[in-house]
Tab-separated table of C-alpha atoms in Angstrom:
chain	number	residue	atom	x	y	z
A	1	MET	CA	0.123	-0.066	0.003
A	2	THR	CA	2.706	2.374	0.991
A	3	SER	CA	4.543	1.761	-2.373
A	4	SER	CA	1.338	2.582	-4.075
A	5	PHE	CA	1.090	5.720	-2.071
A	6	HIS	CA	4.460	6.701	-3.274
A	7	SER	CA	3.187	6.378	-6.930
A	8	PHE	CA	-0.026	8.246	-5.930
A	9	TYR	CA	2.069	10.992	-4.540
A	10	ASP	CA	4.189	11.511	-7.505
A	11	THR	CA	1.062	11.702	-9.705
A	12	TRP	CA	-0.727	14.039	-7.162
A	13	PHE	CA	2.225	16.377	-6.927
A	14	GLY	CA	2.263	16.551	-10.767
A	15	GLN	CA	-1.500	17.342	-10.780
A	16	LEU	CA	-0.930	20.087	-8.011
A	17	LYS	CA	1.504	21.853	-10.338
A	18	HIS	CA	-1.048	21.862	-13.289
A	19	LEU	CA	-3.821	23.192	-10.817
A	20	VAL	CA	-1.435	25.929	-9.572
A	21	GLN	CA	-0.597	26.852	-13.113
A	22	GLN	CA	-4.477	27.270	-13.762
A	23	LEU	CA	-4.623	29.577	-10.688
A	24	CYS	CA	-1.658	31.600	-11.992
A	25	SER	CA	-3.232	32.119	-15.292
A	26	ALA	CA	-6.751	33.074	-13.958
A	27	PRO	CA	-7.673	36.916	-14.408
A	28	LYS	CA	-6.960	38.883	-11.031
A	29	PRO	CA	-8.648	40.786	-10.041
A	30	PRO	CA	-11.859	39.211	-11.392
A	31	THR	CA	-13.552	41.831	-13.641
A	32	THR	CA	-16.857	39.915	-14.388
A	33	PRO	CA	-19.157	37.690	-12.328
A	34	ASP	CA	-18.003	34.826	-14.643
A	35	HIS	CA	-14.226	35.511	-13.638
A	36	LEU	CA	-15.258	35.566	-10.058
A	37	ARG	CA	-17.191	32.223	-10.343
A	38	HIS	CA	-14.061	30.821	-12.196
A	39	LEU	CA	-11.746	31.875	-9.351
A	40	GLU	CA	-13.944	30.117	-6.911
A	41	GLN	CA	-14.099	26.913	-8.840
A	42	LEU	CA	-10.185	26.827	-9.077
A	43	VAL	CA	-9.982	27.383	-5.381
A	44	ASP	CA	-12.480	24.637	-4.757
A	45	ASN	CA	-10.663	22.335	-7.019
A	46	LEU	CA	-7.335	22.804	-5.325
A	47	LEU	CA	-8.910	22.333	-1.941
A	48	SER	CA	-10.501	19.073	-3.167
A	49	HIS	CA	-7.076	17.970	-4.414
A	50	TYR	CA	-5.472	18.544	-0.969
A	51	SER	CA	-8.475	16.566	0.521
A	52	GLU	CA	-7.964	13.776	-1.735
A	53	TYR	CA	-4.259	13.580	-0.592
A	54	TYR	CA	-5.098	13.228	3.028
A	55	ARG	CA	-7.833	10.675	2.242
A	56	VAL	CA	-5.348	8.358	0.526
A	57	LYS	CA	-2.690	9.138	3.039
A	58	SER	CA	-4.905	8.060	5.886
A	59	THR	CA	-5.748	4.780	4.173
A	60	ALA	CA	-2.049	4.111	3.543
A	61	ALA	CA	-1.378	4.823	7.186
A	62	GLU	CA	-3.743	2.266	8.345
A	63	HIS	CA	-1.613	-0.425	6.567
A	64	ASP	CA	1.896	0.978	7.464
A	65	VAL	CA	2.045	4.281	9.509
A	66	LEU	CA	5.771	3.945	10.126
A	67	GLU	CA	6.466	4.034	6.402
A	68	ILE	CA	4.120	7.176	6.176
A	69	PHE	CA	6.218	8.822	8.983
A	70	ALA	CA	9.421	7.782	7.062
A	71	ALA	CA	8.132	9.475	3.842
A	72	PRO	CA	10.548	7.936	1.347
A	73	TRP	CA	8.952	10.253	-1.425
A	74	ALA	CA	10.083	13.316	0.062
A	75	SER	CA	13.646	14.763	0.164
A	76	SER	CA	15.747	14.775	3.330
A	77	LEU	CA	15.240	18.609	3.613
A	78	GLU	CA	11.249	18.073	3.447
A	79	ARG	CA	11.572	15.250	6.080
A	80	SER	CA	13.556	17.522	8.479
A	81	LEU	CA	10.876	20.040	8.331
A	82	HIS	CA	7.920	17.655	8.990
A	83	TRP	CA	5.749	17.860	11.942
A	84	ILE	CA	3.906	14.695	12.601
A	85	GLY	CA	4.100	13.420	9.029
A	86	GLY	CA	3.641	16.753	7.281
A	87	TRP	CA	3.756	20.525	7.420
A	88	ARG	CA	3.050	22.382	10.654
A	89	PRO	CA	-0.332	23.964	10.429
A	90	THR	CA	0.826	27.286	12.022
A	91	ILE	CA	3.008	27.817	9.153
A	92	VAL	CA	-0.026	28.892	7.009
A	93	PHE	CA	-0.447	32.157	9.243
A	94	HIS	CA	3.245	33.024	8.852
A	95	LEU	CA	2.703	32.745	4.920
A	96	VAL	CA	-0.307	34.946	5.181
A	97	TYR	CA	1.334	37.695	7.129
A	98	THR	CA	4.549	37.553	4.949
A	99	GLU	CA	2.651	37.671	1.737
A	100	SER	CA	0.498	40.534	2.992
A	101	SER	CA	3.444	42.419	4.123
A	102	ILE	CA	5.240	42.095	0.846
A	103	LEU	CA	2.258	43.246	-1.190
A	104	PHE	CA	1.425	46.085	1.063
A	105	GLU	CA	4.813	47.420	0.687
A	106	SER	CA	4.697	47.098	-3.025
A	107	HIS	CA	1.303	48.908	-3.212
A	108	ILE	CA	1.969	51.550	-0.370
A	109	ILE	CA	1.690	54.584	-2.813
A	110	ASP	CA	-1.567	53.356	-4.125
A	111	ILE	CA	-2.732	52.477	-0.550
A	112	LEU	CA	-1.846	56.159	0.594
A	113	ARG	CA	-3.909	57.491	-2.198
A	114	GLY	CA	-7.023	55.493	-0.916
A	115	LEU	CA	-6.879	53.034	-3.872
A	116	LYS	CA	-7.878	49.242	-3.127
A	117	THR	CA	-5.839	46.538	-4.587
A	118	GLY	CA	-8.090	43.651	-3.369
A	119	ASP	CA	-5.050	41.416	-2.921
A	120	LEU	CA	-3.475	39.879	0.305
A	121	GLY	CA	-1.692	43.305	0.706
A	122	ASP	CA	-5.282	44.748	1.144
A	123	LEU	CA	-6.549	42.593	4.117
A	124	SER	CA	-9.042	44.381	6.267
A	125	PRO	CA	-8.759	44.959	10.058
A	126	ASN	CA	-11.609	42.442	10.428
A	127	GLN	CA	-9.674	39.962	8.370
A	128	PHE	CA	-6.398	40.335	10.359
A	129	ARG	CA	-8.409	39.992	13.559
A	130	ARG	CA	-10.122	36.711	12.428
A	131	VAL	CA	-6.747	35.317	11.028
A	132	SER	CA	-5.275	36.163	14.307
A	133	ASP	CA	-8.041	34.377	16.325
A	134	LEU	CA	-7.727	31.383	14.063
A	135	GLN	CA	-4.076	31.192	14.696
A	136	CYS	CA	-4.364	31.187	18.388
A	137	GLU	CA	-6.926	28.493	18.146
A	138	THR	CA	-4.646	26.365	15.880
A	139	VAL	CA	-1.674	26.965	18.013
A	140	LYS	CA	-3.579	25.219	20.843
A	141	GLU	CA	-4.786	22.257	18.723
A	142	GLU	CA	-1.408	21.782	17.508
A	143	ASN	CA	0.165	21.766	20.994
A	144	ALA	CA	-2.443	19.194	22.083
A	145	ILE	CA	-1.396	16.874	19.261
A	146	THR	CA	2.243	17.373	19.965
A	147	ASP	CA	1.525	16.299	23.572
A	148	GLU	CA	-0.250	13.205	22.281
A	149	LEU	CA	2.761	12.190	20.268
A	150	SER	CA	5.185	12.923	23.251
A	151	GLU	CA	2.868	10.652	25.396
A	152	TRP	CA	3.117	7.847	22.607
A	153	GLN	CA	6.846	8.158	22.418
A	154	SER	CA	7.238	8.097	26.220
A	155	SER	CA	5.337	4.697	26.221
A	156	VAL	CA	7.673	3.290	23.316
A	157	SER	CA	9.618	1.255	26.002
A	158	GLU	CA	6.385	-0.743	26.484
A	159	LEU	CA	7.063	-2.287	22.945
A	160	VAL	CA	10.068	-4.168	24.109
A	161	GLY	CA	8.850	-7.719	24.751
A	162	ALA	CA	5.301	-6.743	24.206
A	163	SER	CA	2.870	-9.014	22.399
A	164	CYS	CA	1.636	-8.584	18.930
A	165	THR	CA	-1.588	-7.282	20.221
A	166	ASP	CA	-0.138	-4.608	22.328
A	167	VAL	CA	2.257	-3.649	19.599
A	168	ASN	CA	-0.660	-3.258	17.150
A	169	GLN	CA	-2.685	-1.162	19.684
A	170	MET	CA	0.354	1.119	20.073
A	171	ILE	CA	0.693	1.476	16.326
A	172	GLY	CA	-3.062	2.247	16.020
A	173	ARG	CA	-2.573	4.938	18.431
A	174	LEU	CA	0.138	6.515	16.221
A	175	VAL	CA	-2.266	6.227	13.297
A	176	ILE	CA	-4.868	8.313	15.278
A	177	VAL	CA	-2.227	10.921	16.098
A	178	LEU	CA	-1.288	11.286	12.336
A	179	ARG	CA	-4.782	11.392	11.454
A	180	LYS	CA	-5.502	14.251	13.920
A	181	ALA	CA	-2.430	16.104	12.520
A	182	ASP	CA	-3.560	15.801	8.957
A	183	GLU	CA	-7.140	16.828	9.916
A	184	LEU	CA	-5.857	19.990	11.458
A	185	ARG	CA	-3.632	20.631	8.470
A	186	LEU	CA	-6.582	20.526	5.994
A	187	LYS	CA	-9.005	22.462	8.507
A	188	THR	CA	-6.562	25.202	8.933
A	189	LEU	CA	-6.137	25.384	5.082
A	190	ARG	CA	-9.889	25.495	4.575
A	191	ARG	CA	-10.528	27.981	7.194
A	192	VAL	CA	-7.982	30.451	6.183
A	193	VAL	CA	-9.354	30.292	2.678
A	194	GLU	CA	-12.912	31.024	4.099
A	195	LEU	CA	-11.521	34.274	5.529
A	196	LEU	CA	-10.174	35.543	2.243
A	197	THR	CA	-11.793	36.855	-0.890
A	198	PRO	CA	-11.535	34.663	-3.917
A	199	GLN	CA	-8.772	36.696	-5.398
A	200	GLN	CA	-6.864	36.674	-2.052
A	201	ALA	CA	-7.497	32.926	-1.649
A	202	VAL	CA	-5.883	32.308	-5.070
A	203	GLU	CA	-2.857	34.240	-4.135
A	204	PHE	CA	-2.564	32.529	-0.796
A	205	LEU	CA	-2.905	29.062	-2.468
A	206	ILE	CA	-0.252	29.950	-5.075
A	207	ALA	CA	2.212	31.265	-2.440
A	208	ALA	CA	1.729	28.145	-0.318
A	209	ALA	CA	2.220	25.670	-3.342
A	210	GLU	CA	5.342	27.695	-4.488
A	211	LEU	CA	6.795	27.329	-1.050
A	212	GLN	CA	6.132	23.521	-1.206
A	213	PHE	CA	7.770	23.334	-4.807
A	214	GLY	CA	10.698	25.439	-3.738
A	215	VAL	CA	11.364	23.373	-0.592
A	216	HIS	CA	11.078	20.135	-2.751
A	217	SER	CA	13.227	21.267	-5.443
A	218	LEU	CA	15.955	22.407	-3.018
A	219	GLY	CA	15.743	19.241	-1.131
A	220	VAL	CA	16.062	17.083	-4.244
A	221	ASP	CA	19.342	19.174	-5.292
A	222	LEU	CA	20.874	18.690	-2.029
A	223	ASP	CA	20.123	15.047	-1.921
A	224	ARG	CA	21.787	14.715	-5.371
A	225	GLN	CA	24.720	16.682	-4.298
A	226	ARG	CA	25.196	14.595	-1.160
A	227	ASN	CA	24.924	11.325	-3.136
A	228	ALA	CA	27.177	12.342	-6.092
Protein backbone atom coordinates (compact mmCIF):
# COMPACT_ATOMS: atom_id res chain seq x y z
CA MET A 1 0.00 0.00 0.00
CA THR A 2 2.76 2.45 0.90
CA SER A 3 4.62 1.79 -2.35
CA SER A 4 1.37 2.53 -4.17
CA PHE A 5 1.05 5.68 -2.06
CA HIS A 6 4.48 6.70 -3.28
CA SER A 7 3.22 6.38 -6.85
CA PHE A 8 0.03 8.20 -5.91
CA TYR A 9 2.07 11.05 -4.40
CA ASP A 10 4.18 11.47 -7.54
CA THR A 11 1.03 11.70 -9.66
CA TRP A 12 -0.71 13.95 -7.13
CA PHE A 13 2.28 16.30 -6.99
CA GLY A 14 2.29 16.63 -10.77
CA GLN A 15 -1.44 17.38 -10.77
CA LEU A 16 -0.88 20.00 -8.08
CA LYS A 17 1.52 21.83 -10.38
CA HIS A 18 -1.11 21.79 -13.13
CA LEU A 19 -3.79 23.20 -10.80
CA VAL A 20 -1.45 25.93 -9.61
CA GLN A 21 -0.70 26.87 -13.22
CA GLN A 22 -4.44 27.34 -13.70
CA LEU A 23 -4.55 29.61 -10.65
CA CYS A 24 -1.63 31.65 -11.97
CA SER A 25 -3.27 32.13 -15.37
CA ALA A 26 -6.68 33.14 -13.99
CA PRO A 27 -7.65 36.84 -14.35
CA LYS A 28 -6.88 38.77 -11.16
CA PRO A 29 -8.66 40.78 -9.99
CA PRO A 30 -11.85 39.24 -11.38
CA THR A 31 -13.54 41.79 -13.60
CA THR A 32 -16.81 39.97 -14.31
CA PRO A 33 -19.14 37.62 -12.39
CA ASP A 34 -17.91 34.80 -14.64
CA HIS A 35 -14.32 35.54 -13.68
CA LEU A 36 -15.29 35.50 -10.00
CA ARG A 37 -17.04 32.14 -10.33
CA HIS A 38 -14.03 30.82 -12.21
CA LEU A 39 -11.71 31.81 -9.36
CA GLU A 40 -14.02 30.22 -6.80
CA GLN A 41 -14.09 27.00 -8.82
CA LEU A 42 -10.30 26.91 -9.09
CA VAL A 43 -9.99 27.37 -5.33
CA ASP A 44 -12.51 24.57 -4.72
CA ASN A 45 -10.62 22.31 -7.13
CA LEU A 46 -7.34 22.83 -5.32
CA LEU A 47 -8.85 22.30 -1.87
CA SER A 48 -10.46 19.08 -3.14
CA HIS A 49 -7.05 18.02 -4.44
CA TYR A 50 -5.52 18.48 -0.97
CA SER A 51 -8.48 16.65 0.58
CA GLU A 52 -7.91 13.68 -1.73
CA TYR A 53 -4.25 13.57 -0.69
CA TYR A 54 -5.14 13.27 2.98
CA ARG A 55 -7.85 10.70 2.29
CA VAL A 56 -5.44 8.40 0.46
CA LYS A 57 -2.69 9.08 3.00
CA SER A 58 -5.01 8.07 5.86
CA THR A 59 -5.76 4.76 4.16
CA ALA A 60 -2.06 4.11 3.56
CA ALA A 61 -1.27 4.92 7.21
CA GLU A 62 -3.67 2.24 8.38
CA HIS A 63 -1.53 -0.31 6.53
CA ASP A 64 1.91 1.04 7.46
CA VAL A 65 2.02 4.25 9.50
CA LEU A 66 5.77 3.98 10.11
CA GLU A 67 6.41 4.13 6.37
CA ILE A 68 4.21 7.22 6.14
CA PHE A 69 6.28 8.87 8.86
CA ALA A 70 9.49 7.87 7.03
CA ALA A 71 8.11 9.49 3.83
CA PRO A 72 10.61 8.01 1.32
CA TRP A 73 8.94 10.04 -1.45
CA ALA A 74 10.12 13.29 0.20
CA SER A 75 13.62 14.77 0.20
CA SER A 76 15.78 14.79 3.32
CA LEU A 77 15.17 18.54 3.66
CA GLU A 78 11.40 18.09 3.50
CA ARG A 79 11.51 15.32 6.11
CA SER A 80 13.59 17.51 8.42
CA LEU A 81 10.80 20.11 8.34
CA HIS A 82 7.98 17.65 9.00
CA TRP A 83 5.76 17.88 12.05
CA ILE A 84 3.97 14.54 12.59
CA GLY A 85 4.21 13.43 8.99
CA GLY A 86 3.67 16.75 7.23
CA TRP A 87 3.82 20.54 7.38
CA ARG A 88 3.09 22.35 10.64
CA PRO A 89 -0.38 23.96 10.42
CA THR A 90 0.70 27.26 11.97
CA ILE A 91 3.09 27.91 9.09
CA VAL A 92 -0.02 28.93 7.14
CA PHE A 93 -0.37 32.08 9.22
CA HIS A 94 3.26 33.08 8.79
CA LEU A 95 2.71 32.73 5.06
CA VAL A 96 -0.38 34.96 5.13
CA TYR A 97 1.40 37.66 7.13
CA THR A 98 4.52 37.51 4.97
CA GLU A 99 2.65 37.71 1.65
CA SER A 100 0.40 40.48 3.00
CA SER A 101 3.41 42.50 4.13
CA ILE A 102 5.25 42.10 0.82
CA LEU A 103 2.23 43.14 -1.24
CA PHE A 104 1.36 45.99 1.12
CA GLU A 105 4.83 47.46 0.74
CA SER A 106 4.73 47.09 -3.05
CA HIS A 107 1.40 48.98 -3.21
CA ILE A 108 2.09 51.53 -0.47
CA ILE A 109 1.76 54.54 -2.79
CA ASP A 110 -1.62 53.37 -4.13
CA ILE A 111 -2.82 52.57 -0.61
CA LEU A 112 -1.85 56.05 0.63
CA ARG A 113 -3.92 57.45 -2.23
CA GLY A 114 -6.90 55.49 -0.96
CA LEU A 115 -6.88 52.95 -3.79
CA LYS A 116 -7.93 49.35 -3.10
CA THR A 117 -5.86 46.54 -4.60
CA GLY A 118 -8.08 43.67 -3.44
CA ASP A 119 -5.06 41.38 -2.97
CA LEU A 120 -3.44 39.95 0.17
CA GLY A 121 -1.80 43.32 0.77
CA ASP A 122 -5.30 44.76 1.18
CA LEU A 123 -6.51 42.63 4.11
CA SER A 124 -9.07 44.44 6.20
CA PRO A 125 -8.72 44.95 9.99
CA ASN A 126 -11.54 42.43 10.44
CA GLN A 127 -9.70 39.87 8.32
CA PHE A 128 -6.51 40.36 10.33
CA ARG A 129 -8.44 39.92 13.58
CA ARG A 130 -10.12 36.74 12.39
CA VAL A 131 -6.83 35.33 11.07
CA SER A 132 -5.19 36.11 14.42
CA ASP A 133 -8.03 34.42 16.34
CA LEU A 134 -7.76 31.35 14.12
CA GLN A 135 -4.00 31.28 14.63
CA CYS A 136 -4.42 31.20 18.42
CA GLU A 137 -6.97 28.39 18.11
CA THR A 138 -4.71 26.42 15.79
CA VAL A 139 -1.69 26.79 18.08
CA LYS A 140 -3.71 25.23 20.92
CA GLU A 141 -4.81 22.29 18.76
CA GLU A 142 -1.30 21.84 17.40
CA ASN A 143 0.16 21.76 20.91
CA ALA A 144 -2.45 19.23 22.06
CA ILE A 145 -1.55 16.87 19.20
CA THR A 146 2.17 17.35 19.93
CA ASP A 147 1.48 16.33 23.53
CA GLU A 148 -0.30 13.20 22.31
CA LEU A 149 2.73 12.24 20.24
CA SER A 150 5.02 12.90 23.22
CA GLU A 151 2.90 10.59 25.37
CA TRP A 152 3.12 7.91 22.68
CA GLN A 153 6.91 8.31 22.47
CA SER A 154 7.20 8.11 26.26
CA SER A 155 5.49 4.73 26.21
CA VAL A 156 7.66 3.29 23.45
CA SER A 157 9.63 1.22 26.02
CA GLU A 158 6.47 -0.82 26.45
CA LEU A 159 7.00 -2.19 22.94
CA VAL A 160 10.01 -4.23 24.07
CA GLY A 161 8.80 -7.74 24.79
CA ALA A 162 5.18 -6.77 24.17
CA SER A 163 2.72 -9.09 22.48
CA CYS A 164 1.64 -8.58 18.89
CA THR A 165 -1.71 -7.34 20.15
CA ASP A 166 -0.11 -4.70 22.36
CA VAL A 167 2.24 -3.59 19.57
CA ASN A 168 -0.67 -3.28 17.15
CA GLN A 169 -2.60 -1.22 19.69
CA MET A 170 0.32 1.17 20.09
CA ILE A 171 0.75 1.48 16.34
CA GLY A 172 -2.98 2.15 16.14
CA ARG A 173 -2.56 5.04 18.56
CA LEU A 174 0.12 6.48 16.28
CA VAL A 175 -2.24 6.25 13.32
CA ILE A 176 -4.79 8.28 15.29
CA VAL A 177 -2.22 10.96 16.13
CA LEU A 178 -1.21 11.23 12.47
CA ARG A 179 -4.84 11.43 11.39
CA LYS A 180 -5.49 14.26 13.85
CA ALA A 181 -2.45 16.15 12.55
CA ASP A 182 -3.59 15.77 8.93
CA GLU A 183 -7.14 16.80 9.82
CA LEU A 184 -5.78 19.95 11.45
CA ARG A 185 -3.63 20.70 8.40
CA LEU A 186 -6.59 20.47 6.04
CA LYS A 187 -8.98 22.28 8.39
CA THR A 188 -6.54 25.16 8.84
CA LEU A 189 -6.07 25.49 5.10
CA ARG A 190 -9.82 25.54 4.49
CA ARG A 191 -10.59 28.00 7.29
CA VAL A 192 -7.93 30.47 6.18
CA VAL A 193 -9.31 30.36 2.64
CA GLU A 194 -12.80 31.04 4.03
CA LEU A 195 -11.52 34.28 5.58
CA LEU A 196 -10.19 35.54 2.24
CA THR A 197 -11.80 36.87 -0.90
CA PRO A 198 -11.51 34.62 -3.98
CA GLN A 199 -8.65 36.74 -5.33
CA GLN A 200 -6.83 36.65 -1.99
CA ALA A 201 -7.45 32.91 -1.66
CA VAL A 202 -5.90 32.30 -5.09
CA GLU A 203 -2.84 34.37 -4.18
CA PHE A 204 -2.49 32.55 -0.85
CA LEU A 205 -2.80 29.08 -2.40
CA ILE A 206 -0.28 29.96 -5.10
CA ALA A 207 2.18 31.17 -2.44
CA ALA A 208 1.65 28.01 -0.35
CA ALA A 209 2.19 25.73 -3.36
CA GLU A 210 5.25 27.66 -4.54
CA LEU A 211 6.77 27.28 -1.07
CA GLN A 212 6.12 23.55 -1.28
CA PHE A 213 7.61 23.34 -4.77
CA GLY A 214 10.64 25.40 -3.75
CA VAL A 215 11.45 23.33 -0.68
CA HIS A 216 11.00 20.10 -2.66
CA SER A 217 13.25 21.28 -5.50
CA LEU A 218 15.96 22.48 -3.12
CA GLY A 219 15.75 19.24 -1.16
CA VAL A 220 16.10 17.10 -4.27
CA ASP A 221 19.15 19.12 -5.36
CA LEU A 222 20.78 18.77 -1.93
CA ASP A 223 20.16 15.01 -1.89
CA ARG A 224 21.64 14.69 -5.36
CA GLN A 225 24.75 16.64 -4.36
CA ARG A 226 25.23 14.58 -1.20
CA ASN A 227 24.87 11.27 -3.08
CA ALA A 228 27.14 12.29 -5.96
